[in-house]
Amino acid sequence: MTTVVIPETVRKLLASQPIELPIFHPVALKLQRMLSDYDFTVDEVAQVAIEDQSLATQMLKMANSPMYMGRTKVATIKEAVIRLGAQQVINLAIAASQAATHSSHNEALNRYMKQLWLHSHGSALGARWLAHACGMRGVADETYLAALLHDVGKLYLLKAIERLVDAGVISSLFDEELIADIFEAMHVEQGYRLMVHWNFPAMYCDVVRDHHIEQWDVVNKMLTIVRFVNLACRRIGLGLKHEPELALIETKEAEVLDLTDFQIAELEALLEESREVGFA
């Protein structure tokens, strides 16, 4: 893998932006911390989730969409916690808040953010499906969240660029080649820094840190699933990159997961379907 060099002034400007940029909704973070501490009740999860009514409404909208619930409908957050479990409700809270966060008043940046959201959300749905397909049903919800957040460093960088433009520090950073170089050079390190700062469990931090490295821990099936789904998104053009020539069945990830051509075709169909699901 070639090393991408970006101007040092650009790197310093972006890396020095506040880590509290609006990446995670406070309610979603509070729920995530409750789960990390293993100290919560159904009522407590429900009470925190409804602290922001617009977020709670978006969560219920997502919970009742076909790609999440199928035939079962829920009317309240408490009912969602009981039927779906705390982990999935926290997933919904983070996904709903991320959907709203992937937007900008700057038209050029907004285009990047919308594509990034399609990629992140599609990856999450695909990773959950693949976890089930690979016999990892017990960690499917955790795999969903890992995939949802694997590119959070790109969102941080876009928000940092937006802030610098708004402040008049930079006039334009919308050259596509430069933004692609910024993502390649910085999104992993910034995403990992963000996840550690917000105290996400190590399994999620590891996925953010290692989803692009050439030699990874193949025993970590969650990481391998996220890596493979990321490649599948790239092959069908779900997100910022499109590489239709990618032979997914020939990847190391497919070998580790023992995937078949039929499973890959099913995954790609689900990813295509996810394009139609918009919550922003």
PDB file of C-alpha atoms in Angstrom:
ATOM      1  CA  MET A   1       0.000   0.000   0.000  1.00  0.00           C
ATOM      2  CA  THR A   2       1.437   3.365  -1.023  1.00  0.00           C
ATOM      3  CA  THR A   3       1.836   6.106   1.542  1.00  0.00           C
ATOM      4  CA  VAL A   4      -0.271   9.177   0.816  1.00  0.00           C
ATOM      5  CA  VAL A   5       1.375  12.515   1.561  1.00  0.00           C
ATOM      6  CA  ILE A   6      -0.809  15.529   2.236  1.00  0.00           C
ATOM      7  CA  PRO A   7       0.401  19.060   3.069  1.00  0.00           C
ATOM      8  CA  GLU A   8       1.542  19.228   6.689  1.00  0.00           C
ATOM      9  CA  THR A   9      -0.413  22.442   7.263  1.00  0.00           C
ATOM     10  CA  VAL A  10      -3.601  20.674   6.168  1.00  0.00           C
ATOM     11  CA  ARG A  11      -2.885  17.681   8.395  1.00  0.00           C
ATOM     12  CA  LYS A  12      -2.237  19.881  11.437  1.00  0.00           C
ATOM     13  CA  LEU A  13      -5.343  21.995  10.855  1.00  0.00           C
ATOM     14  CA  LEU A  14      -7.609  18.956  10.596  1.00  0.00           C
ATOM     15  CA  ALA A  15      -6.061  16.961  13.436  1.00  0.00           C
ATOM     16  CA  SER A  16      -6.239  19.931  15.812  1.00  0.00           C
ATOM     17  CA  GLN A  17     -10.015  20.413  15.539  1.00  0.00           C
ATOM     18  CA  PRO A  18     -12.055  19.745  18.710  1.00  0.00           C
ATOM     19  CA  ILE A  19     -12.770  16.073  19.242  1.00  0.00           C
ATOM     20  CA  GLU A  20     -16.196  17.156  20.476  1.00  0.00           C
ATOM     21  CA  LEU A  21     -17.263  18.012  16.921  1.00  0.00           C
ATOM     22  CA  PRO A  22     -20.867  16.809  16.453  1.00  0.00           C
ATOM     23  CA  ILE A  23     -20.145  13.189  15.577  1.00  0.00           C
ATOM     24  CA  PHE A  24     -22.148  11.388  18.288  1.00  0.00           C
ATOM     25  CA  HIS A  25     -25.461  12.440  19.793  1.00  0.00           C
ATOM     26  CA  PRO A  26     -25.203  12.879  23.597  1.00  0.00           C
ATOM     27  CA  VAL A  27     -28.156  10.534  24.185  1.00  0.00           C
ATOM     28  CA  ALA A  28     -26.628   7.835  21.987  1.00  0.00           C
ATOM     29  CA  LEU A  29     -23.325   8.141  23.843  1.00  0.00           C
ATOM     30  CA  LYS A  30     -25.063   7.930  27.217  1.00  0.00           C
ATOM     31  CA  LEU A  31     -26.781   4.721  26.117  1.00  0.00           C
ATOM     32  CA  GLN A  32     -23.517   3.276  24.827  1.00  0.00           C
ATOM     33  CA  ARG A  33     -21.822   3.971  28.169  1.00  0.00           C
ATOM     34  CA  MET A  34     -24.676   2.291  30.049  1.00  0.00           C
ATOM     35  CA  LEU A  35     -24.175  -0.838  27.982  1.00  0.00           C
ATOM     36  CA  SER A  36     -20.394  -0.731  28.434  1.00  0.00           C
ATOM     37  CA  ASP A  37     -20.846  -0.608  32.205  1.00  0.00           C
ATOM     38  CA  TYR A  38     -23.289  -3.567  32.168  1.00  0.00           C
ATOM     39  CA  ASP A  39     -25.353  -1.647  34.701  1.00  0.00           C
ATOM     40  CA  PHE A  40     -28.838  -0.836  33.440  1.00  0.00           C
ATOM     41  CA  THR A  41     -32.477  -1.843  33.485  1.00  0.00           C
ATOM     42  CA  VAL A  42     -35.011  -1.843  30.668  1.00  0.00           C
ATOM     43  CA  ASP A  43     -36.699   1.197  32.181  1.00  0.00           C
ATOM     44  CA  GLU A  44     -33.409   3.084  32.457  1.00  0.00           C
ATOM     45  CA  VAL A  45     -32.511   2.436  28.810  1.00  0.00           C
ATOM     46  CA  ALA A  46     -35.978   3.543  27.704  1.00  0.00           C
ATOM     47  CA  GLN A  47     -35.855   6.673  29.876  1.00  0.00           C
ATOM     48  CA  VAL A  48     -32.501   7.782  28.477  1.00  0.00           C
ATOM     49  CA  ALA A  49     -33.587   7.042  24.895  1.00  0.00           C
ATOM     50  CA  ILE A  50     -36.569   9.385  25.113  1.00  0.00           C
ATOM     51  CA  GLU A  51     -34.554  12.309  26.481  1.00  0.00           C
ATOM     52  CA  ASP A  52     -34.482  13.671  22.943  1.00  0.00           C
ATOM     53  CA  GLN A  53     -37.909  13.193  21.396  1.00  0.00           C
ATOM     54  CA  SER A  54     -36.793  13.734  17.815  1.00  0.00           C
ATOM     55  CA  LEU A  55     -34.112  11.075  18.239  1.00  0.00           C
ATOM     56  CA  ALA A  56     -36.624   8.689  19.839  1.00  0.00           C
ATOM     57  CA  THR A  57     -39.017   9.225  16.919  1.00  0.00           C
ATOM     58  CA  GLN A  58     -36.256   8.503  14.419  1.00  0.00           C
ATOM     59  CA  MET A  59     -35.311   5.349  16.360  1.00  0.00           C
ATOM     60  CA  LEU A  60     -38.874   4.039  16.200  1.00  0.00           C
ATOM     61  CA  LYS A  61     -39.029   4.838  12.500  1.00  0.00           C
ATOM     62  CA  MET A  62     -35.912   2.784  11.926  1.00  0.00           C
ATOM     63  CA  ALA A  63     -37.019  -0.021  14.265  1.00  0.00           C
ATOM     64  CA  ASN A  64     -40.233  -0.458  12.286  1.00  0.00           C
ATOM     65  CA  SER A  65     -38.634  -0.414   8.846  1.00  0.00           C
ATOM     66  CA  PRO A  66     -38.514  -3.754   6.981  1.00  0.00           C
ATOM     67  CA  MET A  67     -34.715  -3.996   7.060  1.00  0.00           C
ATOM     68  CA  TYR A  68     -34.733  -3.874  10.871  1.00  0.00           C
ATOM     69  CA  MET A  69     -37.881  -5.492  12.178  1.00  0.00           C
ATOM     70  CA  GLY A  70     -39.740  -7.311   9.434  1.00  0.00           C
ATOM     71  CA  ARG A  71     -43.215  -8.222  10.658  1.00  0.00           C
ATOM     72  CA  THR A  72     -42.871  -7.107  14.277  1.00  0.00           C
ATOM     73  CA  LYS A  73     -43.861  -3.521  15.049  1.00  0.00           C
ATOM     74  CA  VAL A  74     -43.060  -1.534  18.163  1.00  0.00           C
ATOM     75  CA  ALA A  75     -44.943   1.518  19.404  1.00  0.00           C
ATOM     76  CA  THR A  76     -42.693   2.729  22.240  1.00  0.00           C
ATOM     77  CA  ILE A  77     -39.004   2.800  23.075  1.00  0.00           C
ATOM     78  CA  LYS A  78     -39.603   0.562  26.099  1.00  0.00           C
ATOM     79  CA  GLU A  79     -41.299  -1.986  23.874  1.00  0.00           C
ATOM     80  CA  ALA A  80     -38.344  -1.772  21.502  1.00  0.00           C
ATOM     81  CA  VAL A  81     -35.922  -2.463  24.371  1.00  0.00           C
ATOM     82  CA  ILE A  82     -37.932  -5.507  25.463  1.00  0.00           C
ATOM     83  CA  ARG A  83     -38.338  -6.956  21.967  1.00  0.00           C
ATOM     84  CA  LEU A  84     -35.014  -6.016  20.415  1.00  0.00           C
ATOM     85  CA  GLY A  85     -32.676  -5.981  23.407  1.00  0.00           C
ATOM     86  CA  ALA A  86     -30.579  -3.159  24.794  1.00  0.00           C
ATOM     87  CA  GLN A  87     -27.727  -3.560  22.284  1.00  0.00           C
ATOM     88  CA  GLN A  88     -30.018  -3.176  19.278  1.00  0.00           C
ATOM     89  CA  VAL A  89     -31.768  -0.168  20.811  1.00  0.00           C
ATOM     90  CA  ILE A  90     -28.374   1.468  21.351  1.00  0.00           C
ATOM     91  CA  ASN A  91     -27.513   0.588  17.747  1.00  0.00           C
ATOM     92  CA  LEU A  92     -30.696   2.332  16.631  1.00  0.00           C
ATOM     93  CA  ALA A  93     -29.904   5.388  18.752  1.00  0.00           C
ATOM     94  CA  ILE A  94     -26.420   5.709  17.290  1.00  0.00           C
ATOM     95  CA  ALA A  95     -27.639   4.999  13.744  1.00  0.00           C
ATOM     96  CA  ALA A  96     -30.472   7.533  14.016  1.00  0.00           C
ATOM     97  CA  SER A  97     -28.131  10.194  15.374  1.00  0.00           C
ATOM     98  CA  GLN A  98     -25.516   9.398  12.721  1.00  0.00           C
ATOM     99  CA  ALA A  99     -28.110   9.744   9.967  1.00  0.00           C
ATOM    100  CA  ALA A 100     -28.859  13.273  11.149  1.00  0.00           C
ATOM    101  CA  THR A 101     -25.170  14.110  11.608  1.00  0.00           C
ATOM    102  CA  HIS A 102     -24.237  13.181   8.026  1.00  0.00           C
ATOM    103  CA  SER A 103     -25.400  16.498   6.611  1.00  0.00           C
ATOM    104  CA  SER A 104     -23.936  19.918   5.926  1.00  0.00           C
ATOM    105  CA  HIS A 105     -25.193  23.321   4.853  1.00  0.00           C
ATOM    106  CA  ASN A 106     -22.221  23.318   2.464  1.00  0.00           C
ATOM    107  CA  GLU A 107     -23.422  21.687  -0.740  1.00  0.00           C
ATOM    108  CA  ALA A 108     -20.075  20.155  -1.684  1.00  0.00           C
ATOM    109  CA  LEU A 109     -19.510  18.679   1.768  1.00  0.00           C
ATOM    110  CA  ASN A 110     -23.120  17.529   2.015  1.00  0.00           C
ATOM    111  CA  ARG A 111     -22.648  15.375  -1.068  1.00  0.00           C
ATOM    112  CA  TYR A 112     -19.708  13.602   0.564  1.00  0.00           C
ATOM    113  CA  MET A 113     -21.610  13.151   3.821  1.00  0.00           C
ATOM    114  CA  LYS A 114     -24.658  11.613   2.146  1.00  0.00           C
ATOM    115  CA  GLN A 115     -22.501   9.124   0.271  1.00  0.00           C
ATOM    116  CA  LEU A 116     -20.616   8.322   3.468  1.00  0.00           C
ATOM    117  CA  TRP A 117     -23.898   7.693   5.286  1.00  0.00           C
ATOM    118  CA  LEU A 118     -25.121   5.328   2.563  1.00  0.00           C
ATOM    119  CA  HIS A 119     -21.859   3.424   2.903  1.00  0.00           C
ATOM    120  CA  SER A 120     -21.849   3.303   6.712  1.00  0.00           C
ATOM    121  CA  HIS A 121     -25.497   2.331   7.064  1.00  0.00           C
ATOM    122  CA  GLY A 122     -25.322  -0.231   4.259  1.00  0.00           C
ATOM    123  CA  SER A 123     -22.172  -1.694   5.807  1.00  0.00           C
ATOM    124  CA  ALA A 124     -23.945  -2.042   9.158  1.00  0.00           C
ATOM    125  CA  LEU A 125     -26.939  -3.853   7.678  1.00  0.00           C
ATOM    126  CA  GLY A 126     -24.684  -6.054   5.554  1.00  0.00           C
ATOM    127  CA  ALA A 127     -22.385  -6.894   8.475  1.00  0.00           C
ATOM    128  CA  ARG A 128     -25.313  -7.909  10.668  1.00  0.00           C
ATOM    129  CA  TRP A 129     -26.661 -10.156   7.895  1.00  0.00           C
ATOM    130  CA  LEU A 130     -23.225 -11.684   7.258  1.00  0.00           C
ATOM    131  CA  ALA A 131     -22.689 -12.351  10.965  1.00  0.00           C
ATOM    132  CA  HIS A 132     -25.888 -14.413  10.947  1.00  0.00           C
ATOM    133  CA  ALA A 133     -24.823 -16.165   7.735  1.00  0.00           C
ATOM    134  CA  CYS A 134     -21.445 -17.053   9.276  1.00  0.00           C
ATOM    135  CA  GLY A 135     -23.003 -18.567  12.401  1.00  0.00           C
ATOM    136  CA  MET A 136     -22.220 -15.569  14.617  1.00  0.00           C
ATOM    137  CA  ARG A 137     -25.776 -14.714  15.581  1.00  0.00           C
ATOM    138  CA  GLY A 138     -24.767 -13.960  19.171  1.00  0.00           C
ATOM    139  CA  VAL A 139     -22.599 -10.996  18.133  1.00  0.00           C
ATOM    140  CA  ALA A 140     -24.607  -9.815  15.122  1.00  0.00           C
ATOM    141  CA  ASP A 141     -25.750  -6.631  16.870  1.00  0.00           C
ATOM    142  CA  GLU A 142     -22.206  -5.787  17.951  1.00  0.00           C
ATOM    143  CA  THR A 143     -20.978  -6.441  14.400  1.00  0.00           C
ATOM    144  CA  TYR A 144     -23.658  -4.059  13.106  1.00  0.00           C
ATOM    145  CA  LEU A 145     -22.353  -1.265  15.342  1.00  0.00           C
ATOM    146  CA  ALA A 146     -18.724  -1.955  14.444  1.00  0.00           C
ATOM    147  CA  ALA A 147     -19.557  -1.632  10.749  1.00  0.00           C
ATOM    148  CA  LEU A 148     -21.701   1.452  11.307  1.00  0.00           C
ATOM    149  CA  LEU A 149     -18.747   3.251  12.904  1.00  0.00           C
ATOM    150  CA  HIS A 150     -15.796   1.865  10.941  1.00  0.00           C
ATOM    151  CA  ASP A 151     -15.457   5.057   8.858  1.00  0.00           C
ATOM    152  CA  VAL A 152     -16.316   7.552  11.599  1.00  0.00           C
ATOM    153  CA  GLY A 153     -12.908   9.155  11.014  1.00  0.00           C
ATOM    154  CA  LYS A 154     -14.108  10.343   7.604  1.00  0.00           C
ATOM    155  CA  LEU A 155     -17.114  12.025   9.197  1.00  0.00           C
ATOM    156  CA  TYR A 156     -14.828  13.714  11.729  1.00  0.00           C
ATOM    157  CA  LEU A 157     -12.618  15.010   8.904  1.00  0.00           C
ATOM    158  CA  LEU A 158     -15.590  16.334   6.915  1.00  0.00           C
ATOM    159  CA  LYS A 159     -16.917  18.099  10.024  1.00  0.00           C
ATOM    160  CA  ALA A 160     -13.453  19.520  10.669  1.00  0.00           C
ATOM    161  CA  ILE A 161     -13.242  20.838   7.096  1.00  0.00           C
ATOM    162  CA  GLU A 162     -16.722  22.337   7.463  1.00  0.00           C
ATOM    163  CA  ARG A 163     -15.708  24.106  10.680  1.00  0.00           C
ATOM    164  CA  LEU A 164     -12.532  25.520   9.127  1.00  0.00           C
ATOM    165  CA  VAL A 165     -14.404  26.786   6.077  1.00  0.00           C
ATOM    166  CA  ASP A 166     -17.086  28.390   8.252  1.00  0.00           C
ATOM    167  CA  ALA A 167     -14.380  30.087  10.325  1.00  0.00           C
ATOM    168  CA  GLY A 168     -12.714  31.458   7.194  1.00  0.00           C
ATOM    169  CA  VAL A 169      -9.491  29.611   7.950  1.00  0.00           C
ATOM    170  CA  ILE A 170      -9.604  27.871   4.571  1.00  0.00           C
ATOM    171  CA  SER A 171     -11.477  28.947   1.491  1.00  0.00           C
ATOM    172  CA  SER A 172     -11.753  25.642  -0.343  1.00  0.00           C
ATOM    173  CA  LEU A 173     -10.745  22.043   0.227  1.00  0.00           C
ATOM    174  CA  PHE A 174     -13.145  20.456  -2.184  1.00  0.00           C
ATOM    175  CA  ASP A 175     -10.698  19.182  -4.742  1.00  0.00           C
ATOM    176  CA  GLU A 176     -11.781  15.547  -5.016  1.00  0.00           C
ATOM    177  CA  GLU A 177      -8.246  14.207  -5.254  1.00  0.00           C
ATOM    178  CA  LEU A 178      -7.126  16.101  -2.159  1.00  0.00           C
ATOM    179  CA  ILE A 179     -10.133  14.976  -0.119  1.00  0.00           C
ATOM    180  CA  ALA A 180      -9.509  11.382  -1.205  1.00  0.00           C
ATOM    181  CA  ASP A 181      -5.878  11.765  -0.091  1.00  0.00           C
ATOM    182  CA  ILE A 182      -6.970  13.263   3.252  1.00  0.00           C
ATOM    183  CA  PHE A 183      -9.306  10.328   3.855  1.00  0.00           C
ATOM    184  CA  GLU A 184      -6.672   7.738   2.973  1.00  0.00           C
ATOM    185  CA  ALA A 185      -3.972   9.375   5.073  1.00  0.00           C
ATOM    186  CA  MET A 186      -5.992  10.376   8.133  1.00  0.00           C
ATOM    187  CA  HIS A 187      -9.389   8.716   8.537  1.00  0.00           C
ATOM    188  CA  VAL A 188      -8.159   5.624  10.388  1.00  0.00           C
ATOM    189  CA  GLU A 189      -5.979   7.477  12.902  1.00  0.00           C
ATOM    190  CA  GLN A 190      -8.647  10.110  13.551  1.00  0.00           C
ATOM    191  CA  GLY A 191     -11.442   7.546  13.806  1.00  0.00           C
ATOM    192  CA  TYR A 192      -9.469   5.458  16.284  1.00  0.00           C
ATOM    193  CA  ARG A 193      -8.599   8.560  18.330  1.00  0.00           C
ATOM    194  CA  LEU A 194     -12.288   9.453  18.442  1.00  0.00           C
ATOM    195  CA  MET A 195     -13.437   5.985  19.523  1.00  0.00           C
ATOM    196  CA  VAL A 196     -10.851   5.794  22.301  1.00  0.00           C
ATOM    197  CA  HIS A 197     -11.751   9.290  23.490  1.00  0.00           C
ATOM    198  CA  TRP A 198     -15.437   8.342  23.725  1.00  0.00           C
ATOM    199  CA  ASN A 199     -14.601   5.146  25.657  1.00  0.00           C
ATOM    200  CA  PHE A 200     -16.032   2.710  23.156  1.00  0.00           C
ATOM    201  CA  PRO A 201     -15.222  -0.925  24.002  1.00  0.00           C
ATOM    202  CA  ALA A 202     -11.978  -2.258  22.530  1.00  0.00           C
ATOM    203  CA  MET A 203     -13.722  -4.515  19.987  1.00  0.00           C
ATOM    204  CA  TYR A 204     -15.115  -1.445  18.207  1.00  0.00           C
ATOM    205  CA  CYS A 205     -11.872   0.520  18.454  1.00  0.00           C
ATOM    206  CA  ASP A 206      -9.979  -2.427  16.947  1.00  0.00           C
ATOM    207  CA  VAL A 207     -12.283  -2.526  13.916  1.00  0.00           C
ATOM    208  CA  VAL A 208     -11.832   1.197  13.287  1.00  0.00           C
ATOM    209  CA  ARG A 209      -8.053   0.861  13.645  1.00  0.00           C
ATOM    210  CA  ASP A 210      -7.561  -2.303  11.586  1.00  0.00           C
ATOM    211  CA  HIS A 211     -10.170  -2.300   8.824  1.00  0.00           C
ATOM    212  CA  HIS A 212      -7.575  -1.380   6.161  1.00  0.00           C
ATOM    213  CA  ILE A 213      -4.289  -2.926   7.330  1.00  0.00           C
ATOM    214  CA  GLU A 214      -2.837  -5.629   5.085  1.00  0.00           C
ATOM    215  CA  GLN A 215      -2.073  -8.127   7.874  1.00  0.00           C
ATOM    216  CA  TRP A 216      -4.896  -8.355  10.392  1.00  0.00           C
ATOM    217  CA  ASP A 217      -5.961 -10.710  13.161  1.00  0.00           C
ATOM    218  CA  VAL A 218      -7.944 -13.280  11.157  1.00  0.00           C
ATOM    219  CA  VAL A 219      -9.225 -14.821  14.389  1.00  0.00           C
ATOM    220  CA  ASN A 220     -11.212 -11.613  14.865  1.00  0.00           C
ATOM    221  CA  LYS A 221     -14.259 -12.561  12.803  1.00  0.00           C
ATOM    222  CA  MET A 222     -16.071  -9.293  13.558  1.00  0.00           C
ATOM    223  CA  LEU A 223     -13.181  -7.362  12.020  1.00  0.00           C
ATOM    224  CA  THR A 224     -13.036  -9.742   9.061  1.00  0.00           C
ATOM    225  CA  ILE A 225     -16.761  -9.352   8.406  1.00  0.00           C
ATOM    226  CA  VAL A 226     -16.521  -5.553   8.459  1.00  0.00           C
ATOM    227  CA  ARG A 227     -13.530  -5.673   6.128  1.00  0.00           C
ATOM    228  CA  PHE A 228     -15.364  -7.922   3.679  1.00  0.00           C
ATOM    229  CA  VAL A 229     -18.581  -5.885   3.702  1.00  0.00           C
ATOM    230  CA  ASN A 230     -16.507  -2.753   3.162  1.00  0.00           C
ATOM    231  CA  LEU A 231     -15.032  -4.379   0.058  1.00  0.00           C
ATOM    232  CA  ALA A 232     -18.480  -5.470  -1.137  1.00  0.00           C
ATOM    233  CA  CYS A 233     -19.743  -1.896  -0.816  1.00  0.00           C
ATOM    234  CA  ARG A 234     -16.774  -0.725  -2.832  1.00  0.00           C
ATOM    235  CA  ARG A 235     -17.469  -3.285  -5.560  1.00  0.00           C
ATOM    236  CA  ILE A 236     -21.068  -2.152  -6.071  1.00  0.00           C
ATOM    237  CA  GLY A 237     -20.286   1.536  -5.562  1.00  0.00           C
ATOM    238  CA  LEU A 238     -22.142   2.014  -2.285  1.00  0.00           C
ATOM    239  CA  GLY A 239     -20.342   5.049  -0.924  1.00  0.00           C
ATOM    240  CA  LEU A 240     -17.423   7.154  -2.052  1.00  0.00           C
ATOM    241  CA  LYS A 241     -15.553   4.492  -4.043  1.00  0.00           C
ATOM    242  CA  HIS A 242     -16.553   2.190  -6.902  1.00  0.00           C
ATOM    243  CA  GLU A 243     -14.303  -0.685  -7.955  1.00  0.00           C
ATOM    244  CA  PRO A 244     -16.504  -3.053  -9.999  1.00  0.00           C
ATOM    245  CA  GLU A 245     -13.510  -5.190 -10.944  1.00  0.00           C
ATOM    246  CA  LEU A 246     -13.026  -6.420  -7.362  1.00  0.00           C
ATOM    247  CA  ALA A 247     -13.225 -10.224  -7.250  1.00  0.00           C
ATOM    248  CA  LEU A 248     -14.734 -10.671  -3.790  1.00  0.00           C
ATOM    249  CA  ILE A 249     -14.576 -14.469  -3.767  1.00  0.00           C
ATOM    250  CA  GLU A 250     -10.788 -14.260  -4.218  1.00  0.00           C
ATOM    251  CA  THR A 251     -10.170 -12.032  -1.194  1.00  0.00           C
ATOM    252  CA  LYS A 252      -8.473 -13.233   1.971  1.00  0.00           C
ATOM    253  CA  GLU A 253     -11.558 -12.105   3.894  1.00  0.00           C
ATOM    254  CA  ALA A 254     -13.818 -14.406   1.853  1.00  0.00           C
ATOM    255  CA  GLU A 255     -11.404 -17.286   2.459  1.00  0.00           C
ATOM    256  CA  VAL A 256     -11.299 -16.674   6.226  1.00  0.00           C
ATOM    257  CA  LEU A 257     -15.103 -16.496   6.427  1.00  0.00           C
ATOM    258  CA  ASP A 258     -15.486 -19.502   4.063  1.00  0.00           C
ATOM    259  CA  LEU A 259     -17.994 -17.628   1.903  1.00  0.00           C
ATOM    260  CA  THR A 260     -19.682 -18.996  -1.195  1.00  0.00           C
ATOM    261  CA  ASP A 261     -20.551 -17.205  -4.416  1.00  0.00           C
ATOM    262  CA  PHE A 262     -24.229 -17.495  -3.465  1.00  0.00           C
ATOM    263  CA  GLN A 263     -23.683 -15.830  -0.080  1.00  0.00           C
ATOM    264  CA  ILE A 264     -21.747 -13.014  -1.718  1.00  0.00           C
ATOM    265  CA  ALA A 265     -24.530 -12.498  -4.255  1.00  0.00           C
ATOM    266  CA  GLU A 266     -27.082 -12.375  -1.427  1.00  0.00           C
ATOM    267  CA  LEU A 267     -24.984  -9.834   0.447  1.00  0.00           C
ATOM    268  CA  GLU A 268     -24.653  -7.633  -2.626  1.00  0.00           C
ATOM    269  CA  ALA A 269     -28.427  -7.754  -3.164  1.00  0.00           C
ATOM    270  CA  LEU A 270     -28.995  -6.631   0.434  1.00  0.00           C
ATOM    271  CA  LEU A 271     -26.489  -3.808   0.036  1.00  0.00           C
ATOM    272  CA  GLU A 272     -28.240  -2.647  -3.122  1.00  0.00           C
ATOM    273  CA  GLU A 273     -31.551  -2.701  -1.256  1.00  0.00           C
ATOM    274  CA  SER A 274     -30.071  -0.592   1.526  1.00  0.00           C
ATOM    275  CA  ARG A 275     -29.680   2.303  -0.934  1.00  0.00           C
ATOM    276  CA  GLU A 276     -33.434   2.770  -0.789  1.00  0.00           C
ATOM    277  CA  VAL A 277     -33.552   3.091   2.983  1.00  0.00           C
ATOM    278  CA  GLY A 278     -33.044   6.724   3.906  1.00  0.00           C
ATOM    279  CA  PHE A 279     -33.340   8.093   7.412  1.00  0.00           C
ATOM    280  CA  ALA A 280     -31.488  11.398   7.135  1.00  0.00           C
TER     281      ALA A 280
END
